[in-house]
mmCIF file of C-alpha atoms in Angstrom:
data_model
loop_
_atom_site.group_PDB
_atom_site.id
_atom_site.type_symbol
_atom_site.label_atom_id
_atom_site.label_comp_id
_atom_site.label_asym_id
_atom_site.label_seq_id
_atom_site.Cartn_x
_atom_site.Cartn_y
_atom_site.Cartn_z
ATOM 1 C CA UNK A 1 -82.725 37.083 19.364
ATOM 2 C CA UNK A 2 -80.914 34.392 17.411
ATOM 3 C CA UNK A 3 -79.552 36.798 15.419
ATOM 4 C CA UNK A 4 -78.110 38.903 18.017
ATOM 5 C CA UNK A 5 -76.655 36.150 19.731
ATOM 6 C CA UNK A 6 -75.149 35.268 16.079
ATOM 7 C CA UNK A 7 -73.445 39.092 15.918
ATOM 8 C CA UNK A 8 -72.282 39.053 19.866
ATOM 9 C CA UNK A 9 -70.407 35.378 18.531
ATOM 10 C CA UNK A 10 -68.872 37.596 15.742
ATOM 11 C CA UNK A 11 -67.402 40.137 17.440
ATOM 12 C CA UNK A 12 -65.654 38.124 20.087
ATOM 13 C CA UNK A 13 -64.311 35.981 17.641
ATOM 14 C CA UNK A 14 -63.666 39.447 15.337
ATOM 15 C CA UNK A 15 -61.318 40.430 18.500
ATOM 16 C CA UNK A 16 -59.110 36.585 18.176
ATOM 17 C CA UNK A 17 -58.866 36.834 14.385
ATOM 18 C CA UNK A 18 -57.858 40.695 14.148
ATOM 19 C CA UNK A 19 -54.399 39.661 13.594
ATOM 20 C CA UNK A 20 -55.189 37.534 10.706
ATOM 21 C CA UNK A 21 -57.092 40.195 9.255
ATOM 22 C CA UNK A 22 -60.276 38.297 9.265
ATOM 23 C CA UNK A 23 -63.469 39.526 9.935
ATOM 24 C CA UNK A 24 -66.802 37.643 10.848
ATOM 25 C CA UNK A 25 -69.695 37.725 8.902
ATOM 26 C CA UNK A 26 -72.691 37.290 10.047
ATOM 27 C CA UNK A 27 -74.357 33.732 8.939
ATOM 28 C CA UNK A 28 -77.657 32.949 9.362
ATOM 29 C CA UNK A 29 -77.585 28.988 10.983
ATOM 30 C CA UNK A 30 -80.256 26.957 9.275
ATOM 31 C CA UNK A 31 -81.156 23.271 8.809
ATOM 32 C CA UNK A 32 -79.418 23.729 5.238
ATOM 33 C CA UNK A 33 -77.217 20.471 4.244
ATOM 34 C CA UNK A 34 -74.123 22.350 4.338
ATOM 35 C CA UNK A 35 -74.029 23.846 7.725
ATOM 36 C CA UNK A 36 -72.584 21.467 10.332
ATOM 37 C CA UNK A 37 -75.527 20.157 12.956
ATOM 38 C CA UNK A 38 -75.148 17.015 14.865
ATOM 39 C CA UNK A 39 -79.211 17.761 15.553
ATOM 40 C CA UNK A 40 -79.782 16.803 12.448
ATOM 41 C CA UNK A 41 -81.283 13.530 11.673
ATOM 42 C CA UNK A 42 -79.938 11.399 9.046
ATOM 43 C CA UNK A 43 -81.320 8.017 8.109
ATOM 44 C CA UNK A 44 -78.223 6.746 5.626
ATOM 45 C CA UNK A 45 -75.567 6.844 9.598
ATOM 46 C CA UNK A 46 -75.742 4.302 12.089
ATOM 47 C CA UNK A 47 -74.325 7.203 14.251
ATOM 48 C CA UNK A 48 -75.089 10.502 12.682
ATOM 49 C CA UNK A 49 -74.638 12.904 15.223
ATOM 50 C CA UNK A 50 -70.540 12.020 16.253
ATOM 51 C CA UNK A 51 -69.948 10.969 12.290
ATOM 52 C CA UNK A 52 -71.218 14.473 11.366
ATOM 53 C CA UNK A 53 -68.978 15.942 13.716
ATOM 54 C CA UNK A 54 -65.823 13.676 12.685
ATOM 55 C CA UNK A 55 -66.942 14.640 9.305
ATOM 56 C CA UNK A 56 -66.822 18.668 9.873
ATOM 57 C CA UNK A 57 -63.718 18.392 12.754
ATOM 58 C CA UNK A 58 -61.478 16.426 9.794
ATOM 59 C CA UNK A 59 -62.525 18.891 6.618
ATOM 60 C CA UNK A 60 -64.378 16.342 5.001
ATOM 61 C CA UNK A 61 -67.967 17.413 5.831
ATOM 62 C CA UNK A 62 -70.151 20.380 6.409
ATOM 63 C CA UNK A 63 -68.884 23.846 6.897
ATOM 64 C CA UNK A 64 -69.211 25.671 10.522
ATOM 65 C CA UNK A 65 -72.081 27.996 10.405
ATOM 66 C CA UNK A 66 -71.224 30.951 12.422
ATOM 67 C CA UNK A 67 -67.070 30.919 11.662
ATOM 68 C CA UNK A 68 -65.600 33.114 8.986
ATOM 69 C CA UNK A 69 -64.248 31.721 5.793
ATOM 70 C CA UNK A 70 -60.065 32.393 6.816
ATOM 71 C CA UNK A 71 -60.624 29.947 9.852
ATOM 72 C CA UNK A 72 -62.441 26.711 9.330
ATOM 73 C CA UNK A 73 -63.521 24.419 12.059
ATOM 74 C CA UNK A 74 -60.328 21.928 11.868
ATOM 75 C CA UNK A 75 -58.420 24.720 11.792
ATOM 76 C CA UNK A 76 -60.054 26.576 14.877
ATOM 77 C CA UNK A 77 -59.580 23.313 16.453
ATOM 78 C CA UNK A 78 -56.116 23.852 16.277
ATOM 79 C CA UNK A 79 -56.020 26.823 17.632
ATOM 80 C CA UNK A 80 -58.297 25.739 20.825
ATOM 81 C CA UNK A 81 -55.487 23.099 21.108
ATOM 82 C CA UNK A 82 -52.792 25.246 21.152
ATOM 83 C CA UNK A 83 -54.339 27.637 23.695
ATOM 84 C CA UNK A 84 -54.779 24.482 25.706
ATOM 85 C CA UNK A 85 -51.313 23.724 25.132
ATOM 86 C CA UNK A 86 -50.253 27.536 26.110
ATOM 87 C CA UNK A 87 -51.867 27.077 29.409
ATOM 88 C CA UNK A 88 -51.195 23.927 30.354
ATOM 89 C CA UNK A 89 -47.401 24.894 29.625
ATOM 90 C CA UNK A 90 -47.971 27.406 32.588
ATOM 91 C CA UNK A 91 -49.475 30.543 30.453
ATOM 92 C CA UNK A 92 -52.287 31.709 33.168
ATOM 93 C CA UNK A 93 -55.493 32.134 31.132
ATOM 94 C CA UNK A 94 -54.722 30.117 27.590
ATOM 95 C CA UNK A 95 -56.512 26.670 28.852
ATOM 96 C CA UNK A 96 -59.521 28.675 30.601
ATOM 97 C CA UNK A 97 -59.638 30.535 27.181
ATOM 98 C CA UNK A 98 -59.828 27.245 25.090
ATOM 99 C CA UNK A 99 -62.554 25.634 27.515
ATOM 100 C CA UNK A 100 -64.701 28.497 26.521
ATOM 101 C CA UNK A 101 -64.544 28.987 23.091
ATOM 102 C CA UNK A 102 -64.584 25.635 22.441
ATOM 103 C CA UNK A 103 -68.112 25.835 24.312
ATOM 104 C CA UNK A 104 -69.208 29.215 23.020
ATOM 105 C CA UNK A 105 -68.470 27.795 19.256
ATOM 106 C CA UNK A 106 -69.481 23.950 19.639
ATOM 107 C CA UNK A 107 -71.983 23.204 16.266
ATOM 108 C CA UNK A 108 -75.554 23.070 17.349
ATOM 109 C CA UNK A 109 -76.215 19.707 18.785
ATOM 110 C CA UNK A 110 -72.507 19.131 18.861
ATOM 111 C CA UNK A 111 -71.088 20.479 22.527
ATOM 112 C CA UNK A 112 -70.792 17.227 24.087
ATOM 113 C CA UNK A 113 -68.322 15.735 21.356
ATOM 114 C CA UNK A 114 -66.737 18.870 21.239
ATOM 115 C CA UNK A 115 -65.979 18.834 24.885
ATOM 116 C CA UNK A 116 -65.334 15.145 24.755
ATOM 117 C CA UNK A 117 -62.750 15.505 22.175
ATOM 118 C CA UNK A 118 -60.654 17.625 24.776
ATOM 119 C CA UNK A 119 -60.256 15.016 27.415
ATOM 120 C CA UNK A 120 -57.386 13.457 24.477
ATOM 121 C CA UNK A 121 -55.983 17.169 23.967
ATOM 122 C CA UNK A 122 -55.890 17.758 27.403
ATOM 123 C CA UNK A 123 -53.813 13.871 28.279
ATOM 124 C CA UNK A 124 -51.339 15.083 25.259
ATOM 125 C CA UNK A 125 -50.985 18.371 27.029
ATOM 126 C CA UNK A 126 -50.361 16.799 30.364
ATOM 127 C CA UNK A 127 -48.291 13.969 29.279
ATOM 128 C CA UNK A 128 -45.676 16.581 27.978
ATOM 129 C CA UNK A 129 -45.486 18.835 31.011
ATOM 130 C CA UNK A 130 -44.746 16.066 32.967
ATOM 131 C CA UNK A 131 -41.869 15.056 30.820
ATOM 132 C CA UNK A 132 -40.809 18.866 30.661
ATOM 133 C CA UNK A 133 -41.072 19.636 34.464
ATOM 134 C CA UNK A 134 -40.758 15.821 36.405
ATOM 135 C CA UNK A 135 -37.575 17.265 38.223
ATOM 136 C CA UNK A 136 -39.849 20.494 39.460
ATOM 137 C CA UNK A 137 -42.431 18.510 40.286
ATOM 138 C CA UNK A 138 -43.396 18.313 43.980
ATOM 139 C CA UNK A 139 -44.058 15.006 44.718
ATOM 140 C CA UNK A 140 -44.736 14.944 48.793
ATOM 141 C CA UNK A 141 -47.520 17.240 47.466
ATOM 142 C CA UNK A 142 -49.157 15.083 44.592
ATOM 143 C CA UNK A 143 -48.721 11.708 47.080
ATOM 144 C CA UNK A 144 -51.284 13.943 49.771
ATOM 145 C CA UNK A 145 -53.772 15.078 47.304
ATOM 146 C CA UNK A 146 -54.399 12.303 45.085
ATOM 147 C CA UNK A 147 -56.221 10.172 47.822
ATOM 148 C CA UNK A 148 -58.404 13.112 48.805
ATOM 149 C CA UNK A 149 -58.443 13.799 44.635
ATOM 150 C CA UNK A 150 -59.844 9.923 44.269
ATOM 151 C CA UNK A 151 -62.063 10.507 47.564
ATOM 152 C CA UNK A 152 -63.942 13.257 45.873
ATOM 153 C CA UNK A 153 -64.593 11.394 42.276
ATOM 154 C CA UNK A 154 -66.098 8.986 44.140
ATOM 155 C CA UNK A 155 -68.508 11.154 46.054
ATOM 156 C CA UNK A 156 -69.189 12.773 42.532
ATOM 157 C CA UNK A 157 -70.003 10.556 40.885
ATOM 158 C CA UNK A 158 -72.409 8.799 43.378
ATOM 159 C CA UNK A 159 -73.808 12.583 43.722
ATOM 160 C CA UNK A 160 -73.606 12.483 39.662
ATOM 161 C CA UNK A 161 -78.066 13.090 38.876
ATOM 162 C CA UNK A 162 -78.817 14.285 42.745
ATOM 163 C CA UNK A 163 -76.840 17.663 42.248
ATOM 164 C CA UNK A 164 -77.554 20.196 39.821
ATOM 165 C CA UNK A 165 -74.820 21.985 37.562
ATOM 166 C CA UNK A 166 -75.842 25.112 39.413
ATOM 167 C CA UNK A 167 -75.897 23.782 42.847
ATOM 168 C CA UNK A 168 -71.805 22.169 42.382
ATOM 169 C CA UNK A 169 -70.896 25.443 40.266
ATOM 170 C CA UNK A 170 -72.223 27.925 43.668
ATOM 171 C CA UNK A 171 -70.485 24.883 46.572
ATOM 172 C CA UNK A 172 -67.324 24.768 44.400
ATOM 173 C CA UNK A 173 -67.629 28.851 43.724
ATOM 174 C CA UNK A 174 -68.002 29.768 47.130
ATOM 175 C CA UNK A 175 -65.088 27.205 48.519
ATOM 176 C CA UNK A 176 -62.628 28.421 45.672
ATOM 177 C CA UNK A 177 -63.579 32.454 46.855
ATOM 178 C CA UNK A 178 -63.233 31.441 50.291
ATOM 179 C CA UNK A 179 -59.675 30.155 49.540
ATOM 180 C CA UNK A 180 -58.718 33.540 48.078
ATOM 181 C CA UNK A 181 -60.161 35.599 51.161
ATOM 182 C CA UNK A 182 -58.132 33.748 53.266
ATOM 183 C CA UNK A 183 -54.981 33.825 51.169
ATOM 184 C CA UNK A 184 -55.727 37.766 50.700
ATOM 185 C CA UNK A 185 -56.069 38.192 54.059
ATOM 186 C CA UNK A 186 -52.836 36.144 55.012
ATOM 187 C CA UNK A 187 -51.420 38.587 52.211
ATOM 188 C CA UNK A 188 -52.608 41.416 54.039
ATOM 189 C CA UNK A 189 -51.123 40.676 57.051
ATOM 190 C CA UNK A 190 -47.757 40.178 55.852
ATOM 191 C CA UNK A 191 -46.972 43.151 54.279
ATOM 192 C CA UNK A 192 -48.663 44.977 57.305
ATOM 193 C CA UNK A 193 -45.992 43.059 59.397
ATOM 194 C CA UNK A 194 -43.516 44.111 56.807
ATOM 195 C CA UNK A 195 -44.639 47.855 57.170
ATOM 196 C CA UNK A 196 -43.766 47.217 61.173
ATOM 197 C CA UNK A 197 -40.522 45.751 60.869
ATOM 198 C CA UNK A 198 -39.105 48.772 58.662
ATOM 199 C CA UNK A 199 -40.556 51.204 61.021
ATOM 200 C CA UNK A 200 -39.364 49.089 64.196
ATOM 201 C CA UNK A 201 -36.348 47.504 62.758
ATOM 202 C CA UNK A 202 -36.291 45.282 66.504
ATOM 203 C CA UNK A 203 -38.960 43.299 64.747
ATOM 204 C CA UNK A 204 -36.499 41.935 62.673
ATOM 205 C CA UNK A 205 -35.718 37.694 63.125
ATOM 206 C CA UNK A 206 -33.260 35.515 61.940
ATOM 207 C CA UNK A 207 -34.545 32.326 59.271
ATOM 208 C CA UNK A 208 -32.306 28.550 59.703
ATOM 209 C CA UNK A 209 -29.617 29.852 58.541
ATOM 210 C CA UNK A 210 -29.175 32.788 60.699
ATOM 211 C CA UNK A 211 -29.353 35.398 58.010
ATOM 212 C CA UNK A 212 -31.578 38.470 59.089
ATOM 213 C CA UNK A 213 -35.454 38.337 57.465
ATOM 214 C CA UNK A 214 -38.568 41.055 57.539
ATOM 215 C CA UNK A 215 -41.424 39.328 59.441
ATOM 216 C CA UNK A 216 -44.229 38.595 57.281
ATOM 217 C CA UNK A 217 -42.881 39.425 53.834
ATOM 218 C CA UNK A 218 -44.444 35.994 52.107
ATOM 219 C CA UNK A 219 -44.257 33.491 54.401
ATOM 220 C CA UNK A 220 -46.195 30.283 53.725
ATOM 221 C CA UNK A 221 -49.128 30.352 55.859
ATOM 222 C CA UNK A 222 -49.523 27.606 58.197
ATOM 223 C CA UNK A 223 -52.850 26.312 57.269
ATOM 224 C CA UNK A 224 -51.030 25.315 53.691
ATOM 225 C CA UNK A 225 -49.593 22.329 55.060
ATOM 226 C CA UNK A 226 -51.836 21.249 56.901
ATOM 227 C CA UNK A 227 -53.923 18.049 56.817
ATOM 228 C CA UNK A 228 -57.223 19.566 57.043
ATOM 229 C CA UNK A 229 -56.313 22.093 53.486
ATOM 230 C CA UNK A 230 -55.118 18.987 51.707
ATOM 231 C CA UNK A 231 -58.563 17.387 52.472
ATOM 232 C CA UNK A 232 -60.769 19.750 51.517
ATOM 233 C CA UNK A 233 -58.776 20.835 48.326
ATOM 234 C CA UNK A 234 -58.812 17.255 47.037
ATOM 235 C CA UNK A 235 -61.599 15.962 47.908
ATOM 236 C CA UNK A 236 -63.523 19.430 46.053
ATOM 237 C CA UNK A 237 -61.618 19.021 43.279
ATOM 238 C CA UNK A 238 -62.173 15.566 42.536
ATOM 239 C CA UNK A 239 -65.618 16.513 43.283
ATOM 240 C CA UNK A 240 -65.773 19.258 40.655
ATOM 241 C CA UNK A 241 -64.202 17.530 38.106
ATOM 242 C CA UNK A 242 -66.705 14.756 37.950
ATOM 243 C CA UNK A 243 -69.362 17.473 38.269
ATOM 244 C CA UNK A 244 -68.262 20.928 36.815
ATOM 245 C CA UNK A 245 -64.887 20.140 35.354
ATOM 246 C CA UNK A 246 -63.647 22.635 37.700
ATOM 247 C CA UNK A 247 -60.857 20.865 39.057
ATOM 248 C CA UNK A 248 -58.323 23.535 37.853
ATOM 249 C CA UNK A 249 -59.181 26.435 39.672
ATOM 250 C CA UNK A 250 -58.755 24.469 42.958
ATOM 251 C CA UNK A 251 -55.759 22.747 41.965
ATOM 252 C CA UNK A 252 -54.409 26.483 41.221
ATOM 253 C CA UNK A 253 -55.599 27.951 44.373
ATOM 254 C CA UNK A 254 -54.161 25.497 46.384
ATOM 255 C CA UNK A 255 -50.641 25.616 44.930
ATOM 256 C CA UNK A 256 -50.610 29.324 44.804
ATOM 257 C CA UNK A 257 -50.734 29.111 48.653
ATOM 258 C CA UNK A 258 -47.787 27.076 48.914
ATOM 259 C CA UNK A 259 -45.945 29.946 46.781
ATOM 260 C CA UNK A 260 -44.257 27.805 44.586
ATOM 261 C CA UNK A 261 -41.754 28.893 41.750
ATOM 262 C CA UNK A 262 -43.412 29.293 38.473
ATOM 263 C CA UNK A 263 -41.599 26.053 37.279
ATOM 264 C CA UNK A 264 -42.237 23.608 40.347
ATOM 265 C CA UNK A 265 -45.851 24.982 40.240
ATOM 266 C CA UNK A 266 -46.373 23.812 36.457
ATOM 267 C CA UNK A 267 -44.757 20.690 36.871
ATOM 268 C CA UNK A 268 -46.499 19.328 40.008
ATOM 269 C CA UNK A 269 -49.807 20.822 38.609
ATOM 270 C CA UNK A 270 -48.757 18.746 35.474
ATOM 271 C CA UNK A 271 -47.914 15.649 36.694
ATOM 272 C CA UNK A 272 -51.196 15.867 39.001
ATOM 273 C CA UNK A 273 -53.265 15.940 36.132
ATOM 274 C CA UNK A 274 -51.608 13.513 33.981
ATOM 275 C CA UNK A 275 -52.911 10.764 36.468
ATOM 276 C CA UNK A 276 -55.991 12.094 37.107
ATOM 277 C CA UNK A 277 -56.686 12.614 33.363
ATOM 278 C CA UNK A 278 -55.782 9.144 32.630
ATOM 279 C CA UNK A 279 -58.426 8.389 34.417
ATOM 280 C CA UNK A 280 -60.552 10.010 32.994
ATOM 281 C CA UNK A 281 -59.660 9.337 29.581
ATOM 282 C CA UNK A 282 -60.101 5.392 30.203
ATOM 283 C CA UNK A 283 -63.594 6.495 32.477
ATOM 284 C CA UNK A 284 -64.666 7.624 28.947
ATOM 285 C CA UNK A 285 -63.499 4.841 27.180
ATOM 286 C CA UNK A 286 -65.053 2.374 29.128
ATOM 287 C CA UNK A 287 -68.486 4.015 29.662
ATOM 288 C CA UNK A 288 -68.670 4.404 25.712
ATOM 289 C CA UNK A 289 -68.752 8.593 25.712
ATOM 290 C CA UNK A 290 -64.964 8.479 23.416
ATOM 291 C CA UNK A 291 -64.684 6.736 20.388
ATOM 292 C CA UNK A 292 -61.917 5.010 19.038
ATOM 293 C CA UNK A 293 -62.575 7.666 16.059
ATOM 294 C CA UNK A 294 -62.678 10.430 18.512
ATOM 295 C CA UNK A 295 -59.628 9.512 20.451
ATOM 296 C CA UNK A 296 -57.415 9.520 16.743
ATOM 297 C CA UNK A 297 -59.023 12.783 15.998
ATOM 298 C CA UNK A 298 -57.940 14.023 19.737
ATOM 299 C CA UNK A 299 -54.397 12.672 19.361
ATOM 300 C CA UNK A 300 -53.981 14.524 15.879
ATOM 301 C CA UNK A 301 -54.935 17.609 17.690
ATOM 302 C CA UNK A 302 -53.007 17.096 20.593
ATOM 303 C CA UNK A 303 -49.706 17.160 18.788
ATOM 304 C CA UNK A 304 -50.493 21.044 18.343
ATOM 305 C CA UNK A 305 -51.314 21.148 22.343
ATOM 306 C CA UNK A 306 -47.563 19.665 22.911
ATOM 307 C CA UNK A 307 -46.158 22.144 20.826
ATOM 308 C CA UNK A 308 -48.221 24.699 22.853
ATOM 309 C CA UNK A 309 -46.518 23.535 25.765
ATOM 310 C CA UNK A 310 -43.026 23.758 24.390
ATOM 311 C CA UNK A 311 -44.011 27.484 23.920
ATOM 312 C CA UNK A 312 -45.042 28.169 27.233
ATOM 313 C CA UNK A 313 -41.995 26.200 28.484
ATOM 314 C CA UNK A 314 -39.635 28.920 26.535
ATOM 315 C CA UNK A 315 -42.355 31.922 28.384
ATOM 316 C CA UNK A 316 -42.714 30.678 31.721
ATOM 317 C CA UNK A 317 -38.603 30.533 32.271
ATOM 318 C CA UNK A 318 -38.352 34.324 31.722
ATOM 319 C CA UNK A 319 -41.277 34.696 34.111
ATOM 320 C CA UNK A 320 -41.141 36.193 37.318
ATOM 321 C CA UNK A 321 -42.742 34.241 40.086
ATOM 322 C CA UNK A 322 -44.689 37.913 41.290
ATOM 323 C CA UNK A 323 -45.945 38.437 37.541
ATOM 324 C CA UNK A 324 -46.614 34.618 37.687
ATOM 325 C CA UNK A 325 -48.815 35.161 41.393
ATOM 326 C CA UNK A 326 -50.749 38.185 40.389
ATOM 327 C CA UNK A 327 -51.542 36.421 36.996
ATOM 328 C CA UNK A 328 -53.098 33.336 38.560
ATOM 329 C CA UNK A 329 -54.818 35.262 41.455
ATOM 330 C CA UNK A 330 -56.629 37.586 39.310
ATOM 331 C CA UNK A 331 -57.722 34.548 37.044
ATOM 332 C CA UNK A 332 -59.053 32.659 40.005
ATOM 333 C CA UNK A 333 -61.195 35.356 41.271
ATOM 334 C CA UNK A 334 -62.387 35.689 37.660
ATOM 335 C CA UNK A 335 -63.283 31.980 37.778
ATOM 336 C CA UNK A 336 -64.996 31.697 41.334
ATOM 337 C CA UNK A 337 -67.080 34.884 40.529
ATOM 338 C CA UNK A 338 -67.505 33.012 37.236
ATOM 339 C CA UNK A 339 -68.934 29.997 38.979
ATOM 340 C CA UNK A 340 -71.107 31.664 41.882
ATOM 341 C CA UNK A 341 -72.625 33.927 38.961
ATOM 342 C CA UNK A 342 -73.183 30.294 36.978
ATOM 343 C CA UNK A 343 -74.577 28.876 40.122
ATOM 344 C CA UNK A 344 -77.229 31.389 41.154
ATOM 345 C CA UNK A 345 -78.426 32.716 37.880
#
């Protein structure tokens, strides 16, 4: 079983590294000294496990056991970063992508470090996209949500040992799904009131400025606006990201309904989570989960994260805001499925 876990690893990884002409071999993971394992127990470390993973992260230590030779684990570290840095720049996909494989190929014993280690990744990220798109940035938007945001850590982490990882995965799947039904079906309706107005052209209005407009073709729906959305979108999300670190998705969801331009969506989704990630990042500090070690090791990496970002800054201008929509929508539904799947299994 191990071993065909091992070979399923390889091939996805096969499919990243095909462009670098690398290919995976299959290596069997043992207790040997030179395979990476923050399991291990060592008796000469006052803190073996997160020294063992500074150790391998940096080069200086054990060697990854299931990565090929042409990409060792500081190096695929960089490339998780940049990913991160690719999505938080606005790329739809990159920073899901990251998230995973940084899971799927954390060293045995090792996944909470390695998660850990992308709260610092993830503030470098932010930090620049709020530099990059402040002016875009929606701020009547960010002022509503953050109390709601703040509401629902609180709740979390009071709920944090009462809930299961399941249980928040299937409440913040089915919310997130429900979202997009809605949205689809506001969607719907609009382009069937589009459909009307070009067959009955009486059906026709005029917008503020008196100009002539097709009923239905995009508005934003009502509900977006409203009090009520605001609350339940925060206070889930702060909820989830205490619980599930699945604040994203609902972040996404949420400013997808408002329609926004590619650009003022990135930069109010950017400066959104630079204040809720510095939260987070001195949450950690405080409670003793991030290092002083870790947080220089996170900084290092998040330099390649900001130059992620200055790519997807260069991408996302030559965007169209439909490409940008359909993008986002079909990654959403990917990630509630993802969660109600995670939930009930």
């Amino acid at each position: 079983m191990a071993s065909l876990q091992l070979c399923a690893r390889c091939a996805a990884m096969n499919l990243i590294l095909f462009g670098l002409g690398g290919l995976c071999e299959e290596v069997p993971v043992s207790a040997d000294a030179q395979t990476l394992n923050c399991s291990r127990p060592s008796l000469t470390l006052r803190e073996p496990p997160e020294q063992e993973f500074l150790n391998g992260a940096s080069g200086k230590g054990n060697r990854h056991g299931e990565l090929p030779s042409v990409m060792p684990y500081p190096i695929f570290l960089g490339f998780l970063s940049l990913l991160m840095g690719l999505g938080k720049g606005g790329i739809p996909g990159m920073s899901t992508s990251s998230v995973a494989l940084n899971s799927l190929y954390a060293p045995d014993g090792c996944l909470d470090l390695a998660t850990a280690l992308q709260v610092p990744v993830c503030f470098c990220a932010d930090v620049t996209v709020a530099f990059s798109y402040i002016q875009h940035a929606r701020w009547p938007t960010i002022i509503r949500l953050l109390p709601f945001i703040g509401l629902g850590i609180a709740i979390g982490t009071q709920l944090m040992g009462r809930l299961s990882a399941p249980q928040s995965k299937l409440l913040v799947g089915s919310i997130l799904l429900s979202i997009l039904l809605l949205n689809l079906a506001q969607e719907m309706s609009g382009h069937l009131s589009k459909l009307t107005s070009m067959l009955w052209p009486s059906k026709k209005g005029k917008d503020a400025h008196g100009k002539q407009t097709d009923a239905g073709r995009g508005d934003v729906p009502s509900y977006a606006n409203s009090f009520a959305f605001a609350c339940l979108v925060g206070v889930v999300g702060g909820f989830a990201t205490i619980l599930t670190n699945a604040m994203g998705p609902m972040l996404n969801i949420f400013l997808l309904t408002l329609k926004l331009e590619p650009t003022v969506f990135v930069g109010t989704r950017g400066t959104l989570f630079t204040v809720v990630n510095a939260l987070k990042l001195a949450q950690r500090l405080q409670g003793g989960t991030l290092s002083a070690d870790m947080v220089i090791l996170g900084l290092k990496q998040g330099i390649i994260s900001v130059v992620g970002v200055l790519i997807a800054k260069l991408i996302v201008k030559r965007m169209s805001k439909s490409l940008f929509m359909k993008l986002e929508y079909t990654l959403m539904t990917y990630a509630s499925l993802k969660l109600l799947h995670a939930g009930l299994s």
